[in-house]
């Protein structure tokens, strides 16, 4: 069955394999899938990736995703041939990942109390649809085209739907988006309309919308582009690739993400596992995941706040009963995820088990922050001239918290991923009109 690229279940005592043309998001036994490659890429590609930053007219070199195409060559094409790339790879004219790289942000460094040289922040909001999703969506829609899918389907707290809608429109395929009614930022909703996606309003939260969209995709042969799609995870590997490349592949001590459905955590873990296996990095950065306090499934389970047991990857055999009991407990108590950072208002993170693997490999940590801490994080990023949304504000807020408690050391090198751009126009206005907020600058009259 195996070609150069294939799909393999992540379950240690399952390990089922499928051809790359499979469109399933889990194996027969319900485990998530990885894209696997048989060949080990040569480290000399580092030079090639660098040279492509002078794109010489190729949008596949301009693209911050496809610049690294040898490391996600699931189409199994000749990556040197422009024509083969153009036939197979989906790109918004090279725009995905093009502007994303890590920057120093002095005001944020002062806020979190680390040296300015020690802190890097990578604004993924400067992608064409305004979030990190474009990294993964370019890859997922590439696979959708490979299998001749005519309609892509997703559930979304807003950014996935914006990204899916944008690529679908550009490629001339249909796109259905399931959104939790009334619970997504207005700017995100308007993008889905603008790109001509078919909106399906779900009376419930994101978890309900995801369940419904997965069901519907199965029934009607829709192609799911949520982060349970293993090709999404492949595209999002390029986020840490860009960070590492800008740091001359000298791995930082930490990579920090907000945690929602945990696709980013999973993809960063996979990227680091592969790079380490190939000998491209010697040091393994630790992943820190920052949940919102009101949507803290991973933080609760990982830190032993439910039934006193710390949920771990456990060599591929995590205690799935504990996860089930946690969800039943939430249901019994009527607890629904609740945070103003609607992007990460998620109670049942679909990539939880993959994220546990990533945390295990990187000796990762998980914590949670309050809404007001996220808003301060969002505001202080703005004071450096960069824009981000509230969920991304979890990153500075989480770094601050982890430094204060001594987990991140003051001389550590930290890369934080600012996942999305502000799409809730009134949020900063409201923040700055309230003088009790830490960075508020109320208007004069
Ligand atoms: N930050 C932003 C801005 C997001 O939109 C999301 C997820 C996350 C962080 C969480 O990332 O799922 O990889 O842990 N948004 C999804 C959506 C759920 O539908 O747009 P994750």
Short mmCIF file of C-alpha atoms and ligand atoms in Angstrom, two decimals:
data_model
loop_
_atom_site.label_atom_id
_atom_site.label_comp_id
_atom_site.label_asym_id
_atom_site.label_seq_id
_atom_site.Cartn_x
_atom_site.Cartn_y
_atom_site.Cartn_z
CA UNK A 1 0.00 0.00 0.00
CA UNK A 2 2.77 2.45 0.88
CA UNK A 3 3.89 4.97 -1.67
CA UNK A 4 6.31 7.71 -0.71
CA UNK A 5 3.54 9.41 1.23
CA UNK A 6 0.69 7.67 3.03
CA UNK A 7 -1.62 8.04 5.99
CA UNK A 8 -1.08 6.25 9.27
CA UNK A 9 -3.16 6.10 12.39
CA UNK A 10 -1.48 7.61 15.49
CA UNK A 11 -2.69 4.86 17.85
CA UNK A 12 0.31 2.84 18.98
CA UNK A 13 -1.37 -0.54 18.98
CA UNK A 14 -3.51 0.23 15.92
CA UNK A 15 -1.28 1.89 13.31
CA UNK A 16 -3.65 1.30 10.39
CA UNK A 17 -2.44 2.69 7.09
CA UNK A 18 -4.32 4.26 4.18
CA UNK A 19 -3.32 5.56 0.76
CA UNK A 20 -2.72 9.28 0.40
CA UNK A 21 -5.93 9.59 -1.63
CA UNK A 22 -8.06 8.63 1.40
CA UNK A 23 -10.36 11.39 2.61
CA UNK A 24 -11.12 9.98 6.06
CA UNK A 25 -10.12 12.00 9.13
CA UNK A 26 -9.75 8.98 11.41
CA UNK A 27 -9.01 5.26 11.18
CA UNK A 28 -11.67 2.55 11.55
CA UNK A 29 -11.08 2.62 15.29
CA UNK A 30 -11.57 6.34 15.61
CA UNK A 31 -7.94 7.47 15.93
CA UNK A 32 -6.54 10.54 14.22
CA UNK A 33 -4.26 10.14 11.21
CA UNK A 34 -0.78 11.39 10.35
CA UNK A 35 0.67 12.01 6.91
CA UNK A 36 3.87 9.95 6.75
CA UNK A 37 6.77 10.17 4.32
CA UNK A 38 9.13 7.34 3.59
CA UNK A 39 12.08 9.41 2.54
CA UNK A 40 14.28 11.47 4.82
CA UNK A 41 14.78 14.95 3.38
CA UNK A 42 18.34 16.14 2.99
CA UNK A 43 19.49 18.88 5.34
CA UNK A 44 20.84 20.76 2.32
CA UNK A 45 17.23 21.83 1.74
CA UNK A 46 17.80 24.47 4.44
CA UNK A 47 19.93 26.34 1.87
CA UNK A 48 17.27 25.93 -0.79
CA UNK A 49 14.51 27.28 1.47
CA UNK A 50 16.65 30.28 2.26
CA UNK A 51 17.43 30.95 -1.39
CA UNK A 52 13.72 30.84 -2.25
CA UNK A 53 13.23 33.97 -0.15
CA UNK A 54 14.33 35.56 -3.38
CA UNK A 55 11.35 34.05 -5.20
CA UNK A 56 12.51 34.68 -8.77
CA UNK A 57 8.99 34.93 -10.09
CA UNK A 58 7.61 31.75 -8.55
CA UNK A 59 4.57 32.12 -6.29
CA UNK A 60 5.53 28.76 -4.79
CA UNK A 61 8.74 30.33 -3.52
CA UNK A 62 6.91 33.45 -2.37
CA UNK A 63 4.45 31.38 -0.38
CA UNK A 64 5.64 30.82 3.18
CA UNK A 65 3.95 27.42 2.99
CA UNK A 66 5.14 26.10 -0.36
CA UNK A 67 8.64 27.50 0.08
CA UNK A 68 9.04 24.41 2.28
CA UNK A 69 7.21 22.14 -0.17
CA UNK A 70 9.71 19.27 0.03
CA UNK A 71 8.71 18.78 3.68
CA UNK A 72 5.02 18.36 2.85
CA UNK A 73 5.19 16.75 -0.53
CA UNK A 74 2.12 14.57 -0.11
CA UNK A 75 1.21 15.24 -3.76
CA UNK A 76 4.44 13.39 -4.58
CA UNK A 77 5.32 15.83 -7.34
CA UNK A 78 8.64 17.00 -8.68
CA UNK A 79 8.97 20.05 -6.45
CA UNK A 80 11.48 21.65 -8.81
CA UNK A 81 9.02 21.73 -11.69
CA UNK A 82 6.98 24.94 -11.70
CA UNK A 83 4.37 23.32 -13.94
CA UNK A 84 3.84 20.39 -11.61
CA UNK A 85 3.59 22.76 -8.65
CA UNK A 86 1.11 24.93 -10.53
CA UNK A 87 -1.00 21.91 -11.41
CA UNK A 88 -1.16 20.58 -7.87
CA UNK A 89 -0.48 23.17 -5.19
CA UNK A 90 -3.19 25.55 -4.02
CA UNK A 91 -1.97 29.04 -3.26
CA UNK A 92 -3.50 32.48 -3.03
CA UNK A 93 -0.90 33.89 -5.38
CA UNK A 94 1.89 33.02 -2.93
CA UNK A 95 0.34 35.06 -0.12
CA UNK A 96 -0.06 32.39 2.59
CA UNK A 97 2.74 32.66 5.14
CA UNK A 98 4.51 35.26 3.00
CA UNK A 99 4.55 37.96 5.67
CA UNK A 100 4.89 35.73 8.66
CA UNK A 101 8.15 35.69 10.55
CA UNK A 102 9.18 36.30 14.14
CA UNK A 103 9.67 39.88 15.33
CA UNK A 104 10.99 41.41 18.53
CA UNK A 105 8.33 43.49 20.28
CA UNK A 106 9.83 45.63 23.02
CA UNK A 107 6.61 46.63 24.82
CA UNK A 108 5.46 43.03 25.01
CA UNK A 109 8.88 41.97 26.33
CA UNK A 110 8.61 44.61 29.08
CA UNK A 111 5.07 43.44 29.86
CA UNK A 112 6.07 39.79 30.27
CA UNK A 113 9.36 40.74 31.96
CA UNK A 114 11.85 39.11 29.65
CA UNK A 115 14.75 40.63 27.72
CA UNK A 116 13.80 42.13 24.36
CA UNK A 117 16.24 39.78 22.57
CA UNK A 118 14.70 36.76 24.29
CA UNK A 119 11.18 37.26 22.97
CA UNK A 120 10.02 36.68 19.41
CA UNK A 121 6.41 37.02 18.29
CA UNK A 122 5.20 35.76 14.95
CA UNK A 123 2.05 37.48 13.63
CA UNK A 124 0.14 34.88 11.65
CA UNK A 125 -2.72 37.34 11.38
CA UNK A 126 -0.92 38.84 8.38
CA UNK A 127 -2.04 35.98 6.19
CA UNK A 128 -4.44 36.70 3.30
CA UNK A 129 -7.57 35.77 5.24
CA UNK A 130 -6.19 37.19 8.48
CA UNK A 131 -5.18 34.12 10.47
CA UNK A 132 -2.79 31.19 10.71
CA UNK A 133 -5.44 28.98 9.13
CA UNK A 134 -4.24 29.84 5.63
CA UNK A 135 -1.07 27.80 6.25
CA UNK A 136 -3.10 24.65 6.80
CA UNK A 137 -5.91 25.48 4.41
CA UNK A 138 -3.58 25.85 1.41
CA UNK A 139 -2.45 22.28 2.08
CA UNK A 140 -5.91 20.86 2.83
CA UNK A 141 -7.46 22.39 -0.29
CA UNK A 142 -4.49 21.07 -2.28
CA UNK A 143 -5.44 17.59 -1.09
CA UNK A 144 -9.14 18.29 -1.76
CA UNK A 145 -8.20 19.08 -5.35
CA UNK A 146 -6.00 16.00 -5.57
CA UNK A 147 -9.01 13.83 -4.75
CA UNK A 148 -11.33 15.88 -6.96
CA UNK A 149 -13.52 17.12 -4.13
CA UNK A 150 -16.18 19.54 -5.32
CA UNK A 151 -17.27 20.82 -1.92
CA UNK A 152 -15.31 21.51 1.23
CA UNK A 153 -16.98 21.59 4.63
CA UNK A 154 -15.95 22.98 8.00
CA UNK A 155 -17.19 24.07 11.38
CA UNK A 156 -15.66 27.23 12.67
CA UNK A 157 -15.34 29.88 15.31
CA UNK A 158 -14.73 32.17 12.33
CA UNK A 159 -11.16 32.00 11.08
CA UNK A 160 -11.33 28.52 9.58
CA UNK A 161 -14.47 29.49 7.69
CA UNK A 162 -12.88 32.69 6.39
CA UNK A 163 -9.85 30.78 5.16
CA UNK A 164 -11.84 27.88 3.69
CA UNK A 165 -14.22 30.32 1.97
CA UNK A 166 -11.34 32.29 0.50
CA UNK A 167 -9.53 29.28 -1.00
CA UNK A 168 -12.78 27.68 -2.17
CA UNK A 169 -13.76 30.86 -3.99
CA UNK A 170 -10.32 31.13 -5.53
CA UNK A 171 -10.37 27.52 -6.70
CA UNK A 172 -14.00 27.57 -7.84
CA UNK A 173 -15.24 24.89 -5.47
CA UNK A 174 -18.20 24.94 -3.08
CA UNK A 175 -17.78 25.63 0.61
CA UNK A 176 -20.21 24.95 3.48
CA UNK A 177 -19.41 26.46 6.86
CA UNK A 178 -21.10 25.50 10.12
CA UNK A 179 -20.94 28.27 12.65
CA UNK A 180 -22.16 28.53 16.21
CA UNK A 181 -24.92 31.07 15.81
CA UNK A 182 -24.20 34.42 17.41
CA UNK A 183 -20.83 33.29 18.76
CA UNK A 184 -18.33 34.42 16.16
CA UNK A 185 -16.75 37.82 15.61
CA UNK A 186 -18.65 39.98 13.09
CA UNK A 187 -15.59 40.48 10.89
CA UNK A 188 -15.17 36.71 10.54
CA UNK A 189 -18.81 36.13 9.69
CA UNK A 190 -18.69 38.84 7.06
CA UNK A 191 -15.68 37.17 5.42
CA UNK A 192 -17.60 33.91 4.97
CA UNK A 193 -20.43 35.85 3.29
CA UNK A 194 -17.99 37.90 1.22
CA UNK A 195 -16.33 34.76 -0.16
CA UNK A 196 -19.68 33.29 -1.12
CA UNK A 197 -19.61 30.36 1.30
CA UNK A 198 -22.84 28.64 2.26
CA UNK A 199 -23.35 29.44 5.93
CA UNK A 200 -25.13 26.93 8.13
CA UNK A 201 -26.08 28.40 11.47
CA UNK A 202 -25.95 25.94 14.33
CA UNK A 203 -27.89 26.54 17.48
CA UNK A 204 -25.13 25.56 19.88
CA UNK A 205 -21.41 26.09 20.37
CA UNK A 206 -18.39 25.20 18.22
CA UNK A 207 -18.31 21.62 19.54
CA UNK A 208 -21.90 21.13 18.38
CA UNK A 209 -21.14 22.73 15.02
CA UNK A 210 -18.13 20.47 14.49
CA UNK A 211 -20.11 17.34 15.30
CA UNK A 212 -22.81 18.42 12.87
CA UNK A 213 -20.44 19.32 10.06
CA UNK A 214 -18.49 16.05 10.37
CA UNK A 215 -21.73 14.15 10.24
CA UNK A 216 -22.98 16.06 7.26
CA UNK A 217 -19.68 15.67 5.40
CA UNK A 218 -19.85 11.91 5.92
CA UNK A 219 -23.46 11.67 4.74
CA UNK A 220 -23.05 13.77 1.62
CA UNK A 221 -19.48 13.21 0.56
CA UNK A 222 -18.25 16.63 1.63
CA UNK A 223 -14.52 17.14 2.19
CA UNK A 224 -13.75 18.21 5.78
CA UNK A 225 -11.13 20.94 6.18
CA UNK A 226 -11.11 21.27 9.97
CA UNK A 227 -7.82 20.55 11.73
CA UNK A 228 -8.77 16.87 12.14
CA UNK A 229 -7.82 16.77 8.47
CA UNK A 230 -4.19 15.56 8.54
CA UNK A 231 -3.26 17.73 5.56
CA UNK A 232 -4.21 20.88 7.52
CA UNK A 233 -1.64 19.76 10.08
CA UNK A 234 0.98 19.40 7.34
CA UNK A 235 0.47 22.97 6.15
CA UNK A 236 0.63 24.35 9.67
CA UNK A 237 4.04 22.74 10.19
CA UNK A 238 5.40 25.66 8.19
CA UNK A 239 4.62 28.04 11.08
CA UNK A 240 7.45 26.62 13.23
CA UNK A 241 9.58 26.10 10.08
CA UNK A 242 9.52 29.85 9.48
CA UNK A 243 10.29 30.62 13.12
CA UNK A 244 13.19 28.19 13.13
CA UNK A 245 14.54 29.37 9.81
CA UNK A 246 14.59 32.98 10.98
CA UNK A 247 16.47 31.79 14.06
CA UNK A 248 18.98 30.00 11.80
CA UNK A 249 17.51 26.65 12.90
CA UNK A 250 18.85 27.36 16.36
CA UNK A 251 15.83 26.12 18.29
CA UNK A 252 14.32 28.44 20.91
CA UNK A 253 13.58 27.18 24.42
CA UNK A 254 9.83 27.63 24.00
CA UNK A 255 7.13 27.87 21.35
CA UNK A 256 3.87 29.23 22.71
CA UNK A 257 0.38 28.87 21.20
CA UNK A 258 -3.16 29.63 22.28
CA UNK A 259 -5.07 26.35 22.61
CA UNK A 260 -8.43 25.77 20.95
CA UNK A 261 -9.02 22.63 18.90
CA UNK A 262 -5.25 21.99 19.30
CA UNK A 263 -4.39 21.69 15.62
CA UNK A 264 -1.46 24.06 16.04
CA UNK A 265 -0.09 22.22 19.03
CA UNK A 266 -0.34 18.96 17.10
CA UNK A 267 1.29 20.32 13.96
CA UNK A 268 4.13 21.99 15.85
CA UNK A 269 4.74 18.71 17.67
CA UNK A 270 4.81 16.77 14.40
CA UNK A 271 7.14 19.31 12.79
CA UNK A 272 9.56 19.10 15.70
CA UNK A 273 9.42 15.30 15.86
CA UNK A 274 10.31 15.08 12.18
CA UNK A 275 13.04 17.73 12.28
CA UNK A 276 14.61 16.04 15.27
CA UNK A 277 14.40 12.60 13.70
CA UNK A 278 16.16 13.90 10.59
CA UNK A 279 18.84 15.59 12.71
CA UNK A 280 17.90 19.09 11.51
CA UNK A 281 17.52 20.36 15.08
CA UNK A 282 19.41 19.09 18.10
CA UNK A 283 17.47 20.85 20.81
CA UNK A 284 13.73 20.30 21.17
CA UNK A 285 11.83 23.47 22.05
CA UNK A 286 9.17 23.02 24.73
CA UNK A 287 5.60 23.76 23.63
CA UNK A 288 3.47 25.86 25.96
CA UNK A 289 -0.28 25.85 25.31
CA UNK A 290 -2.41 28.64 26.72
CA UNK A 291 -6.11 27.95 27.24
CA UNK A 292 -8.75 30.51 28.13
CA UNK A 293 -9.87 29.96 31.73
CA UNK A 294 -13.43 29.51 30.50
CA UNK A 295 -12.45 26.84 27.95
CA UNK A 296 -9.69 24.94 29.68
CA UNK A 297 -10.19 21.26 28.86
CA UNK A 298 -6.54 20.59 28.06
CA UNK A 299 -5.27 22.61 31.00
CA UNK A 300 -7.65 20.84 33.40
CA UNK A 301 -6.85 17.34 32.17
CA UNK A 302 -3.11 17.83 31.67
CA UNK A 303 -2.64 19.45 35.05
CA UNK A 304 -4.61 16.84 36.96
CA UNK A 305 -7.48 19.12 37.87
CA UNK A 306 -10.04 16.43 37.08
CA UNK A 307 -10.11 13.31 39.28
CA UNK A 308 -6.54 14.06 40.36
CA UNK A 309 -5.00 12.31 37.33
CA UNK A 310 -2.66 14.08 34.94
CA UNK A 311 -3.67 13.06 31.42
CA UNK A 312 -0.63 12.07 29.35
CA UNK A 313 0.20 10.56 25.96
CA UNK A 314 1.37 7.50 27.88
CA UNK A 315 3.27 5.92 24.97
CA UNK A 316 0.26 6.18 22.69
CA UNK A 317 -2.22 4.85 25.23
CA UNK A 318 -3.74 7.92 26.89
CA UNK A 319 -6.50 7.35 29.40
CA UNK A 320 -9.43 7.98 27.07
CA UNK A 321 -11.87 7.04 29.85
CA UNK A 322 -10.67 10.07 31.79
CA UNK A 323 -11.43 12.28 28.78
CA UNK A 324 -14.90 10.76 28.38
CA UNK A 325 -15.63 11.19 32.09
CA UNK A 326 -14.49 14.81 31.95
CA UNK A 327 -16.89 15.52 29.08
CA UNK A 328 -19.75 13.71 30.84
CA UNK A 329 -19.04 15.71 33.96
CA UNK A 330 -19.21 18.98 32.00
CA UNK A 331 -22.51 17.86 30.45
CA UNK A 332 -24.00 16.78 33.78
CA UNK A 333 -23.09 20.09 35.36
CA UNK A 334 -24.28 22.03 32.30
CA UNK A 335 -20.88 23.66 31.90
CA UNK A 336 -20.33 25.13 28.43
CA UNK A 337 -17.06 26.72 27.31
CA UNK A 338 -17.26 30.44 27.91
CA UNK A 339 -14.78 33.16 27.02
CA UNK A 340 -14.92 36.46 25.16
CA UNK A 341 -12.09 35.07 23.04
CA UNK A 342 -14.60 33.23 20.88
CA UNK A 343 -11.90 31.79 18.59
CA UNK A 344 -10.86 29.43 21.38
CA UNK A 345 -14.24 28.91 23.01
CA UNK A 346 -13.94 25.16 22.58
CA UNK A 347 -14.73 22.45 25.12
CA UNK A 348 -13.94 19.29 23.16
CA UNK A 349 -10.63 19.86 21.37
CA UNK A 350 -10.71 17.49 18.43
CA UNK A 351 -6.93 17.08 18.32
CA UNK A 352 -6.54 16.43 22.04
CA UNK A 353 -4.72 13.11 21.67
CA UNK A 354 -2.31 14.41 19.02
CA UNK A 355 -1.64 17.39 21.27
CA UNK A 356 -0.76 15.03 24.13
CA UNK A 357 1.81 13.43 21.85
CA UNK A 358 3.26 16.87 21.05
CA UNK A 359 3.43 17.80 24.73
CA UNK A 360 5.06 14.47 25.57
CA UNK A 361 7.71 14.84 22.87
CA UNK A 362 8.54 18.41 23.83
CA UNK A 363 8.14 18.18 27.60
CA UNK A 364 5.41 20.77 27.17
CA UNK A 365 3.31 22.71 29.63
CA UNK A 366 -0.27 23.94 29.63
CA UNK A 367 -1.81 26.80 31.53
CA UNK A 368 -4.84 29.05 31.32
CA UNK A 369 -5.42 32.80 31.48
CA UNK A 370 -8.42 35.00 32.17
CA UNK A 371 -10.28 37.13 29.65
CA UNK A 372 -8.88 40.31 31.14
CA UNK A 373 -5.32 38.94 30.89
CA UNK A 374 -5.92 38.08 27.21
CA UNK A 375 -7.24 41.57 26.54
CA UNK A 376 -4.11 43.11 28.09
CA UNK A 377 -2.02 40.77 25.95
CA UNK A 378 -3.91 41.84 22.85
CA UNK A 379 -3.57 45.52 23.75
CA UNK A 380 0.17 45.44 24.42
CA UNK A 381 0.84 43.78 21.05
CA UNK A 382 -0.96 46.76 19.51
CA UNK A 383 1.40 49.15 21.29
CA UNK A 384 4.21 47.66 19.24
CA UNK A 385 2.39 48.46 16.01
CA UNK A 386 1.12 44.94 15.44
CA UNK A 387 -2.45 43.81 15.29
CA UNK A 388 -3.87 40.64 16.83
CA UNK A 389 -7.13 39.28 18.12
CA UNK A 390 -8.09 38.44 21.67
CA UNK A 391 -7.32 34.69 21.41
CA UNK A 392 -3.80 35.58 20.29
CA UNK A 393 -3.53 37.84 23.34
CA UNK A 394 -3.43 34.57 25.30
CA UNK A 395 0.17 34.21 24.14
CA UNK A 396 1.72 37.28 25.82
CA UNK A 397 -0.59 36.70 28.80
CA UNK A 398 0.48 33.07 29.08
CA UNK A 399 4.18 33.84 28.67
CA UNK A 400 3.86 36.43 31.45
CA UNK A 401 2.19 33.94 33.74
CA UNK A 402 4.75 31.19 33.02
CA UNK A 403 7.62 33.61 33.65
CA UNK A 404 6.07 34.80 36.91
CA UNK A 405 5.72 31.26 38.16
CA UNK A 406 9.29 30.43 37.13
CA UNK A 407 8.44 27.86 34.44
CA UNK A 408 9.89 30.03 31.68
CA UNK A 409 13.25 31.39 32.82
CA UNK A 410 14.18 35.01 32.27
CA UNK A 411 17.08 34.09 29.99
CA UNK A 412 15.07 31.63 27.88
CA UNK A 413 14.40 32.30 24.21
CA UNK A 414 10.67 32.28 23.56
CA UNK A 415 8.73 32.28 20.28
CA UNK A 416 5.04 33.16 20.61
CA UNK A 417 2.59 32.66 17.76
CA UNK A 418 0.05 35.47 17.33
CA UNK A 419 -2.57 33.42 15.56
CA UNK A 420 -4.99 35.94 14.13
CA UNK A 421 -5.77 39.53 13.27
CA UNK A 422 -8.40 41.66 15.00
CA UNK A 423 -11.79 40.99 13.41
CA UNK A 424 -13.97 42.23 16.24
CA UNK A 425 -13.72 45.96 15.60
CA UNK A 426 -15.36 47.09 18.83
CA UNK A 427 -13.16 45.05 21.16
CA UNK A 428 -10.19 47.47 21.21
CA UNK A 429 -12.59 50.43 21.30
CA UNK A 430 -14.33 49.04 24.37
CA UNK A 431 -11.01 48.12 25.96
CA UNK A 432 -9.55 51.61 25.58
CA UNK A 433 -12.73 53.34 26.70
CA UNK A 434 -12.51 51.65 30.07
CA UNK A 435 -9.85 53.55 32.04
CA UNK A 436 -9.45 50.71 34.53
CA UNK A 437 -7.84 48.53 31.84
CA UNK A 438 -4.07 48.36 32.17
CA UNK A 439 -3.15 49.79 28.76
CA UNK A 440 -6.31 51.84 28.20
CA UNK A 441 -5.96 55.18 26.46
CA UNK A 442 -9.47 56.64 26.65
CA UNK A 443 -10.49 59.31 24.15
CA UNK A 444 -10.47 63.03 25.01
CA UNK A 445 -13.33 65.35 24.25
N1 LIG B 1 -6.22 31.46 17.58
C1 LIG B 1 -7.12 31.81 16.66
C2 LIG B 1 -7.12 33.20 16.16
C3 LIG B 1 -8.03 30.85 16.17
O1 LIG B 1 -8.93 31.20 15.24
C4 LIG B 1 -8.00 29.54 16.68
C5 LIG B 1 -8.92 28.52 16.22
C6 LIG B 1 -7.03 29.24 17.64
C7 LIG B 1 -6.15 30.21 18.06
C8 LIG B 1 -6.89 27.88 18.20
O2 LIG B 1 -6.08 27.10 17.39
O3 LIG B 1 -7.46 25.08 17.16
O4 LIG B 1 -5.07 25.10 16.50
O5 LIG B 1 -5.72 25.19 18.89
N2 LIG B 1 -9.90 28.73 15.48
C9 LIG B 1 -10.73 27.70 14.87
C10 LIG B 1 -11.68 28.28 13.85
C11 LIG B 1 -11.32 26.74 15.80
O6 LIG B 1 -12.72 27.70 13.58
O7 LIG B 1 -11.35 29.31 13.26
P1 LIG B 1 -6.08 25.52 17.49
#
